[in-house]
Amino acid sequence: MGKKTHLKFEQTLAIVKPDGVQRSLVGEIIKRFEQVGLKLVAVKMLVPTTDHVEQHYTLDPNWRRVTGEKTIKGYKAKGMTPPSEDPLEITAKILANLKKYMTSGPVVAMVWQGAHAVGIVRKLVGGTEPLTSDVGTIRGDYVLDSYQMSDTDNRAVRNLIHASGSVEEANMEIKHWFSGKEVTAYKLFQEQVTYDVNLDGILE
Ligand code: GDP
Ligand code: MG
């Protein structure tokens, strides 16, 4: 097995969205990823452009269809009528609102590395809709928005944070937000405790 194929090299993209920055939750969010044992390997603040945001959400060519279908299902599961039966029409609106939301102020984009980074970060972030995100997750603990409220006001749901949904998505998204030079390969001394096969360096 090649050196960098070990699970401890898995990376994921997390973005504190404009509402997270405005609510001064950057430190709290970073703390949660740090305390689980993940390593911060890239971080920057920026105001993304509309094009950059559109490209981000459409890196996966299926995103428009899948998100539209998921949204229609969500409406029906609640006994509500979706605004359209056409998934692409639904996603066009979601994307337009996401572009407004994500370009409304600075965001903090980060790359986190460690075993199962994608799955661990998704677990800590919680489900997409804050109304139903589990207690103890970032979205569950710090925000109360819902699709019902955001759809009524024709805006994106304010869910504080973006996190890659799969390793494949993470690899595409990291390249979209960071140049290779901006991601630092370095050793964190505490990683030895997490990953060393033999904990043989502790006793003097
Ligand atoms: P995430 O990976 O948990 O952020 O969720 P997705 O990748 O499925 O969706 C990306 C973004 O699209 C979310 O952060 C929401 O802003 C929006 N979105 C997804 N599903 C829905 C939905 O059912 N209704 C509405 N209004 N927006 C949605
Ligand atoms: Mg997603």
PDB file of C-alpha atoms and ligand atoms in Angstrom:
ATOM      1  CA  MET A   1       0.000   0.000   0.000  1.00  0.00           C
ATOM      2  CA  GLY A   2       1.401   3.408  -0.972  1.00  0.00           C
ATOM      3  CA  LYS A   3       2.181   5.767   1.859  1.00  0.00           C
ATOM      4  CA  LYS A   4      -0.618   8.283   1.202  1.00  0.00           C
ATOM      5  CA  THR A   5      -3.358   5.695   0.704  1.00  0.00           C
ATOM      6  CA  HIS A   6      -3.679   5.117   4.466  1.00  0.00           C
ATOM      7  CA  LEU A   7      -7.053   6.285   5.783  1.00  0.00           C
ATOM      8  CA  LYS A   8      -5.342   8.916   7.924  1.00  0.00           C
ATOM      9  CA  PHE A   9      -4.689  10.929   4.754  1.00  0.00           C
ATOM     10  CA  GLU A  10      -8.384  11.358   3.891  1.00  0.00           C
ATOM     11  CA  GLN A  11      -9.295  15.015   3.426  1.00  0.00           C
ATOM     12  CA  THR A  12     -12.555  16.947   3.386  1.00  0.00           C
ATOM     13  CA  LEU A  13     -13.659  20.492   2.642  1.00  0.00           C
ATOM     14  CA  ALA A  14     -15.611  22.472   5.224  1.00  0.00           C
ATOM     15  CA  ILE A  15     -16.852  26.017   4.666  1.00  0.00           C
ATOM     16  CA  VAL A  16     -18.199  28.249   7.408  1.00  0.00           C
ATOM     17  CA  LYS A  17     -20.958  30.035   5.494  1.00  0.00           C
ATOM     18  CA  PRO A  18     -21.587  33.811   5.834  1.00  0.00           C
ATOM     19  CA  ASP A  19     -24.074  33.353   8.702  1.00  0.00           C
ATOM     20  CA  GLY A  20     -21.526  31.285  10.633  1.00  0.00           C
ATOM     21  CA  VAL A  21     -18.917  34.023  10.283  1.00  0.00           C
ATOM     22  CA  GLN A  22     -21.448  36.722  11.269  1.00  0.00           C
ATOM     23  CA  ARG A  23     -22.431  34.772  14.352  1.00  0.00           C
ATOM     24  CA  SER A  24     -18.786  34.420  15.407  1.00  0.00           C
ATOM     25  CA  LEU A  25     -18.950  30.634  15.285  1.00  0.00           C
ATOM     26  CA  VAL A  26     -15.690  30.094  13.380  1.00  0.00           C
ATOM     27  CA  GLY A  27     -13.790  29.275  16.564  1.00  0.00           C
ATOM     28  CA  GLU A  28     -16.493  26.949  17.880  1.00  0.00           C
ATOM     29  CA  ILE A  29     -16.632  25.052  14.590  1.00  0.00           C
ATOM     30  CA  ILE A  30     -12.848  24.742  14.372  1.00  0.00           C
ATOM     31  CA  LYS A  31     -12.784  23.564  17.988  1.00  0.00           C
ATOM     32  CA  ARG A  32     -15.173  20.704  17.240  1.00  0.00           C
ATOM     33  CA  PHE A  33     -13.076  19.441  14.345  1.00  0.00           C
ATOM     34  CA  GLU A  34      -9.856  19.836  16.323  1.00  0.00           C
ATOM     35  CA  GLN A  35     -11.127  18.078  19.403  1.00  0.00           C
ATOM     36  CA  VAL A  36     -12.204  14.982  17.465  1.00  0.00           C
ATOM     37  CA  GLY A  37      -8.586  14.632  16.303  1.00  0.00           C
ATOM     38  CA  LEU A  38      -8.705  15.993  12.765  1.00  0.00           C
ATOM     39  CA  LYS A  39      -5.847  18.119  11.430  1.00  0.00           C
ATOM     40  CA  LEU A  40      -6.352  21.524   9.794  1.00  0.00           C
ATOM     41  CA  VAL A  41      -4.251  21.513   6.603  1.00  0.00           C
ATOM     42  CA  ALA A  42      -5.649  24.610   4.828  1.00  0.00           C
ATOM     43  CA  VAL A  43      -7.695  27.649   5.843  1.00  0.00           C
ATOM     44  CA  LYS A  44      -8.634  30.993   4.315  1.00  0.00           C
ATOM     45  CA  MET A  45     -11.278  33.709   4.450  1.00  0.00           C
ATOM     46  CA  LEU A  46     -12.776  35.034   1.231  1.00  0.00           C
ATOM     47  CA  VAL A  47     -15.931  36.430  -0.322  1.00  0.00           C
ATOM     48  CA  PRO A  48     -16.655  33.921  -3.069  1.00  0.00           C
ATOM     49  CA  THR A  49     -17.888  35.042  -6.482  1.00  0.00           C
ATOM     50  CA  THR A  50     -21.253  33.949  -7.847  1.00  0.00           C
ATOM     51  CA  ASP A  51     -19.538  31.834 -10.526  1.00  0.00           C
ATOM     52  CA  HIS A  52     -17.339  30.141  -7.949  1.00  0.00           C
ATOM     53  CA  VAL A  53     -20.408  29.188  -5.891  1.00  0.00           C
ATOM     54  CA  GLU A  54     -22.329  27.904  -8.902  1.00  0.00           C
ATOM     55  CA  GLN A  55     -19.335  25.796  -9.944  1.00  0.00           C
ATOM     56  CA  HIS A  56     -18.991  24.489  -6.390  1.00  0.00           C
ATOM     57  CA  TYR A  57     -22.548  23.147  -6.290  1.00  0.00           C
ATOM     58  CA  THR A  58     -22.421  21.748  -9.832  1.00  0.00           C
ATOM     59  CA  LEU A  59     -19.028  20.003  -9.652  1.00  0.00           C
ATOM     60  CA  ASP A  60     -21.104  16.840  -9.481  1.00  0.00           C
ATOM     61  CA  PRO A  61     -23.041  16.776 -12.768  1.00  0.00           C
ATOM     62  CA  ASN A  62     -25.883  14.949 -10.991  1.00  0.00           C
ATOM     63  CA  TRP A  63     -26.282  17.521  -8.195  1.00  0.00           C
ATOM     64  CA  ARG A  64     -29.111  19.446  -9.885  1.00  0.00           C
ATOM     65  CA  ARG A  65     -31.183  16.325 -10.526  1.00  0.00           C
ATOM     66  CA  VAL A  66     -30.444  14.567  -7.210  1.00  0.00           C
ATOM     67  CA  THR A  67     -31.065  17.669  -5.067  1.00  0.00           C
ATOM     68  CA  GLY A  68     -34.269  18.466  -6.997  1.00  0.00           C
ATOM     69  CA  GLU A  69     -35.572  14.917  -6.536  1.00  0.00           C
ATOM     70  CA  LYS A  70     -34.624  14.928  -2.850  1.00  0.00           C
ATOM     71  CA  THR A  71     -36.426  18.241  -2.324  1.00  0.00           C
ATOM     72  CA  ILE A  72     -39.620  17.017  -4.058  1.00  0.00           C
ATOM     73  CA  LYS A  73     -39.568  13.875  -1.897  1.00  0.00           C
ATOM     74  CA  GLY A  74     -39.104  16.040   1.203  1.00  0.00           C
ATOM     75  CA  TYR A  75     -42.178  18.116   0.402  1.00  0.00           C
ATOM     76  CA  LYS A  76     -44.286  15.003  -0.215  1.00  0.00           C
ATOM     77  CA  ALA A  77     -43.073  13.299   2.968  1.00  0.00           C
ATOM     78  CA  LYS A  78     -44.428  16.311   4.879  1.00  0.00           C
ATOM     79  CA  GLY A  79     -47.758  16.106   3.010  1.00  0.00           C
ATOM     80  CA  MET A  80     -46.929  19.336   1.171  1.00  0.00           C
ATOM     81  CA  THR A  81     -47.143  20.070  -2.556  1.00  0.00           C
ATOM     82  CA  PRO A  82     -43.740  20.843  -4.110  1.00  0.00           C
ATOM     83  CA  PRO A  83     -43.542  24.130  -6.030  1.00  0.00           C
ATOM     84  CA  SER A  84     -42.783  22.086  -9.167  1.00  0.00           C
ATOM     85  CA  GLU A  85     -42.636  18.423 -10.232  1.00  0.00           C
ATOM     86  CA  ASP A  86     -39.536  19.199 -12.305  1.00  0.00           C
ATOM     87  CA  PRO A  87     -36.366  18.548 -10.238  1.00  0.00           C
ATOM     88  CA  LEU A  88     -34.303  20.906 -12.389  1.00  0.00           C
ATOM     89  CA  GLU A  89     -36.756  23.759 -11.940  1.00  0.00           C
ATOM     90  CA  ILE A  90     -36.591  23.262  -8.168  1.00  0.00           C
ATOM     91  CA  THR A  91     -32.795  23.203  -8.154  1.00  0.00           C
ATOM     92  CA  ALA A  92     -32.567  26.312 -10.331  1.00  0.00           C
ATOM     93  CA  LYS A  93     -34.303  28.227  -7.548  1.00  0.00           C
ATOM     94  CA  ILE A  94     -32.250  26.590  -4.789  1.00  0.00           C
ATOM     95  CA  LEU A  95     -29.039  27.394  -6.659  1.00  0.00           C
ATOM     96  CA  ALA A  96     -30.043  31.027  -7.274  1.00  0.00           C
ATOM     97  CA  ASN A  97     -30.699  31.435  -3.540  1.00  0.00           C
ATOM     98  CA  LEU A  98     -27.481  29.638  -2.607  1.00  0.00           C
ATOM     99  CA  LYS A  99     -25.513  32.027  -4.819  1.00  0.00           C
ATOM    100  CA  LYS A 100     -27.034  35.043  -3.038  1.00  0.00           C
ATOM    101  CA  TYR A 101     -26.420  33.493   0.385  1.00  0.00           C
ATOM    102  CA  MET A 102     -22.851  32.331  -0.193  1.00  0.00           C
ATOM    103  CA  THR A 103     -21.695  35.628  -1.747  1.00  0.00           C
ATOM    104  CA  SER A 104     -23.336  37.837   0.895  1.00  0.00           C
ATOM    105  CA  GLY A 105     -20.183  38.089   3.027  1.00  0.00           C
ATOM    106  CA  PRO A 106     -16.925  36.405   3.914  1.00  0.00           C
ATOM    107  CA  VAL A 107     -16.777  32.643   4.368  1.00  0.00           C
ATOM    108  CA  VAL A 108     -14.010  30.557   5.912  1.00  0.00           C
ATOM    109  CA  ALA A 109     -12.936  27.626   3.762  1.00  0.00           C
ATOM    110  CA  MET A 110     -10.921  24.835   5.369  1.00  0.00           C
ATOM    111  CA  VAL A 111      -9.432  21.462   4.547  1.00  0.00           C
ATOM    112  CA  TRP A 112      -9.426  18.929   7.369  1.00  0.00           C
ATOM    113  CA  GLN A 113      -7.433  15.720   7.287  1.00  0.00           C
ATOM    114  CA  GLY A 114      -7.632  12.485   9.216  1.00  0.00           C
ATOM    115  CA  ALA A 115      -9.134   9.008   9.252  1.00  0.00           C
ATOM    116  CA  HIS A 116     -12.653   9.077   7.799  1.00  0.00           C
ATOM    117  CA  ALA A 117     -12.436  12.895   7.610  1.00  0.00           C
ATOM    118  CA  VAL A 118     -15.448  13.122   5.270  1.00  0.00           C
ATOM    119  CA  GLY A 119     -17.753  10.964   7.397  1.00  0.00           C
ATOM    120  CA  ILE A 120     -16.562  12.363  10.731  1.00  0.00           C
ATOM    121  CA  VAL A 121     -17.072  15.979   9.628  1.00  0.00           C
ATOM    122  CA  ARG A 122     -20.536  15.191   8.218  1.00  0.00           C
ATOM    123  CA  LYS A 123     -21.440  13.550  11.533  1.00  0.00           C
ATOM    124  CA  LEU A 124     -20.309  16.606  13.516  1.00  0.00           C
ATOM    125  CA  VAL A 125     -22.038  19.007  11.093  1.00  0.00           C
ATOM    126  CA  GLY A 126     -25.398  17.189  11.169  1.00  0.00           C
ATOM    127  CA  GLY A 127     -28.303  16.962   8.726  1.00  0.00           C
ATOM    128  CA  THR A 128     -28.874  19.635   6.087  1.00  0.00           C
ATOM    129  CA  GLU A 129     -32.050  21.152   7.558  1.00  0.00           C
ATOM    130  CA  PRO A 130     -31.359  22.688  10.990  1.00  0.00           C
ATOM    131  CA  LEU A 131     -34.919  21.970  12.174  1.00  0.00           C
ATOM    132  CA  THR A 132     -34.164  18.244  12.083  1.00  0.00           C
ATOM    133  CA  SER A 133     -30.367  18.165  12.582  1.00  0.00           C
ATOM    134  CA  ASP A 134     -29.531  16.110  15.663  1.00  0.00           C
ATOM    135  CA  VAL A 135     -28.837  17.807  18.985  1.00  0.00           C
ATOM    136  CA  GLY A 136     -25.090  17.791  19.572  1.00  0.00           C
ATOM    137  CA  THR A 137     -24.282  18.515  15.921  1.00  0.00           C
ATOM    138  CA  ILE A 138     -23.164  21.965  14.776  1.00  0.00           C
ATOM    139  CA  ARG A 139     -26.346  22.617  12.801  1.00  0.00           C
ATOM    140  CA  GLY A 140     -28.497  21.108  15.562  1.00  0.00           C
ATOM    141  CA  ASP A 141     -26.883  23.154  18.316  1.00  0.00           C
ATOM    142  CA  TYR A 142     -26.415  26.576  16.750  1.00  0.00           C
ATOM    143  CA  VAL A 143     -29.171  27.307  14.262  1.00  0.00           C
ATOM    144  CA  LEU A 144     -32.954  26.996  13.997  1.00  0.00           C
ATOM    145  CA  ASP A 145     -33.760  27.523  10.325  1.00  0.00           C
ATOM    146  CA  SER A 146     -36.101  25.299   8.278  1.00  0.00           C
ATOM    147  CA  TYR A 147     -36.985  24.658   4.626  1.00  0.00           C
ATOM    148  CA  GLN A 148     -40.494  25.875   5.411  1.00  0.00           C
ATOM    149  CA  MET A 149     -39.191  29.235   6.586  1.00  0.00           C
ATOM    150  CA  SER A 150     -36.526  29.646   3.896  1.00  0.00           C
ATOM    151  CA  ASP A 151     -38.944  28.629   1.123  1.00  0.00           C
ATOM    152  CA  THR A 152     -41.595  31.054   2.423  1.00  0.00           C
ATOM    153  CA  ASP A 153     -39.034  33.864   2.336  1.00  0.00           C
ATOM    154  CA  ASN A 154     -37.525  32.622  -0.951  1.00  0.00           C
ATOM    155  CA  ARG A 155     -33.969  32.338   0.360  1.00  0.00           C
ATOM    156  CA  ALA A 156     -31.421  29.617   1.049  1.00  0.00           C
ATOM    157  CA  VAL A 157     -31.701  27.719   4.302  1.00  0.00           C
ATOM    158  CA  ARG A 158     -29.141  29.168   6.762  1.00  0.00           C
ATOM    159  CA  ASN A 159     -27.332  26.097   7.937  1.00  0.00           C
ATOM    160  CA  LEU A 160     -23.985  27.660   8.916  1.00  0.00           C
ATOM    161  CA  ILE A 161     -21.638  25.283   7.225  1.00  0.00           C
ATOM    162  CA  HIS A 162     -20.872  23.210   4.153  1.00  0.00           C
ATOM    163  CA  ALA A 163     -19.123  19.850   4.331  1.00  0.00           C
ATOM    164  CA  SER A 164     -18.234  17.495   1.478  1.00  0.00           C
ATOM    165  CA  GLY A 165     -20.637  14.571   1.132  1.00  0.00           C
ATOM    166  CA  SER A 166     -18.212  11.902  -0.135  1.00  0.00           C
ATOM    167  CA  VAL A 167     -14.504  11.364  -0.685  1.00  0.00           C
ATOM    168  CA  GLU A 168     -15.000  11.925  -4.413  1.00  0.00           C
ATOM    169  CA  GLU A 169     -16.884  15.191  -3.768  1.00  0.00           C
ATOM    170  CA  ALA A 170     -14.201  16.250  -1.286  1.00  0.00           C
ATOM    171  CA  ASN A 171     -11.403  15.736  -3.793  1.00  0.00           C
ATOM    172  CA  MET A 172     -13.206  17.859  -6.400  1.00  0.00           C
ATOM    173  CA  GLU A 173     -14.198  20.555  -3.907  1.00  0.00           C
ATOM    174  CA  ILE A 174     -10.734  20.893  -2.352  1.00  0.00           C
ATOM    175  CA  LYS A 175      -9.274  21.519  -5.824  1.00  0.00           C
ATOM    176  CA  HIS A 176     -12.021  24.056  -6.492  1.00  0.00           C
ATOM    177  CA  TRP A 177     -11.306  26.113  -3.362  1.00  0.00           C
ATOM    178  CA  PHE A 178      -7.555  25.646  -2.829  1.00  0.00           C
ATOM    179  CA  SER A 179      -4.440  25.493  -4.968  1.00  0.00           C
ATOM    180  CA  GLY A 180      -2.075  22.631  -4.206  1.00  0.00           C
ATOM    181  CA  LYS A 181       0.326  25.115  -2.564  1.00  0.00           C
ATOM    182  CA  GLU A 182      -2.303  26.281  -0.100  1.00  0.00           C
ATOM    183  CA  VAL A 183      -2.688  22.809   1.403  1.00  0.00           C
ATOM    184  CA  THR A 184       0.132  22.017   3.813  1.00  0.00           C
ATOM    185  CA  ALA A 185       1.438  18.504   4.426  1.00  0.00           C
ATOM    186  CA  TYR A 186       2.808  18.471   7.976  1.00  0.00           C
ATOM    187  CA  LYS A 187       3.039  16.289  11.011  1.00  0.00           C
ATOM    188  CA  LEU A 188       0.959  16.998  14.096  1.00  0.00           C
ATOM    189  CA  PHE A 189       2.686  15.453  17.068  1.00  0.00           C
ATOM    190  CA  GLN A 190      -0.562  14.383  18.723  1.00  0.00           C
ATOM    191  CA  GLU A 191      -1.326  12.211  15.675  1.00  0.00           C
ATOM    192  CA  GLN A 192       1.106   9.640  17.012  1.00  0.00           C
ATOM    193  CA  VAL A 193      -1.321   8.923  19.828  1.00  0.00           C
ATOM    194  CA  THR A 194      -4.166   8.432  17.368  1.00  0.00           C
ATOM    195  CA  TYR A 195      -2.424   6.476  14.630  1.00  0.00           C
ATOM    196  CA  ASP A 196       0.778   4.822  15.856  1.00  0.00           C
ATOM    197  CA  VAL A 197       0.441   1.066  15.763  1.00  0.00           C
ATOM    198  CA  ASN A 198       2.586   0.655  18.881  1.00  0.00           C
ATOM    199  CA  LEU A 199       2.230   3.333  21.527  1.00  0.00           C
ATOM    200  CA  ASP A 200       5.852   2.809  22.391  1.00  0.00           C
ATOM    201  CA  GLY A 201       7.172   6.371  22.702  1.00  0.00           C
ATOM    202  CA  ILE A 202       5.419   7.399  25.899  1.00  0.00           C
ATOM    203  CA  LEU A 203       7.496   5.895  28.738  1.00  0.00           C
ATOM    204  CA  GLU A 204      10.961   7.257  29.360  1.00  0.00           C
TER     205      GLU A 204
HETATM  206  P1  GDP B   1     -25.560  19.412   2.472  1.00  0.00           P
HETATM  207  O1  GDP B   1     -24.487  18.615   1.792  1.00  0.00           O
HETATM  208  O2  GDP B   1     -25.990  18.845   3.800  1.00  0.00           O
HETATM  209  O3  GDP B   1     -25.271  20.879   2.561  1.00  0.00           O
HETATM  210  O4  GDP B   1     -26.852  19.276   1.555  1.00  0.00           O
HETATM  211  P2  GDP B   1     -26.990  19.138  -0.043  1.00  0.00           P
HETATM  212  O5  GDP B   1     -25.671  18.986  -0.698  1.00  0.00           O
HETATM  213  O6  GDP B   1     -28.047  18.114  -0.298  1.00  0.00           O
HETATM  214  O7  GDP B   1     -27.619  20.535  -0.428  1.00  0.00           O
HETATM  215  C1  GDP B   1     -26.828  21.675  -0.591  1.00  0.00           C
HETATM  216  C2  GDP B   1     -27.662  22.886  -0.254  1.00  0.00           C
HETATM  217  O8  GDP B   1     -28.855  22.894  -1.055  1.00  0.00           O
HETATM  218  C3  GDP B   1     -28.169  22.923   1.182  1.00  0.00           C
HETATM  219  O9  GDP B   1     -27.232  23.480   2.069  1.00  0.00           O
HETATM  220  C4  GDP B   1     -29.433  23.757   1.040  1.00  0.00           C
HETATM  221  O10 GDP B   1     -29.105  25.128   1.002  1.00  0.00           O
HETATM  222  C5  GDP B   1     -29.956  23.365  -0.331  1.00  0.00           C
HETATM  223  N1  GDP B   1     -30.969  22.317  -0.221  1.00  0.00           N
HETATM  224  C6  GDP B   1     -30.773  20.978  -0.217  1.00  0.00           C
HETATM  225  N2  GDP B   1     -31.925  20.311  -0.081  1.00  0.00           N
HETATM  226  C7  GDP B   1     -32.899  21.257   0.001  1.00  0.00           C
HETATM  227  C8  GDP B   1     -34.336  21.202   0.156  1.00  0.00           C
HETATM  228  O11 GDP B   1     -34.947  20.138   0.266  1.00  0.00           O
HETATM  229  N3  GDP B   1     -34.995  22.402   0.199  1.00  0.00           N
HETATM  230  C9  GDP B   1     -34.351  23.599   0.095  1.00  0.00           C
HETATM  231  N4  GDP B   1     -35.068  24.719   0.134  1.00  0.00           N
HETATM  232  N5  GDP B   1     -33.007  23.679  -0.045  1.00  0.00           N
HETATM  233  C10 GDP B   1     -32.287  22.531  -0.088  1.00  0.00           C
HETATM  234 MG    MG B   2     -23.786  18.527  -0.178  1.00  0.00          MG
END
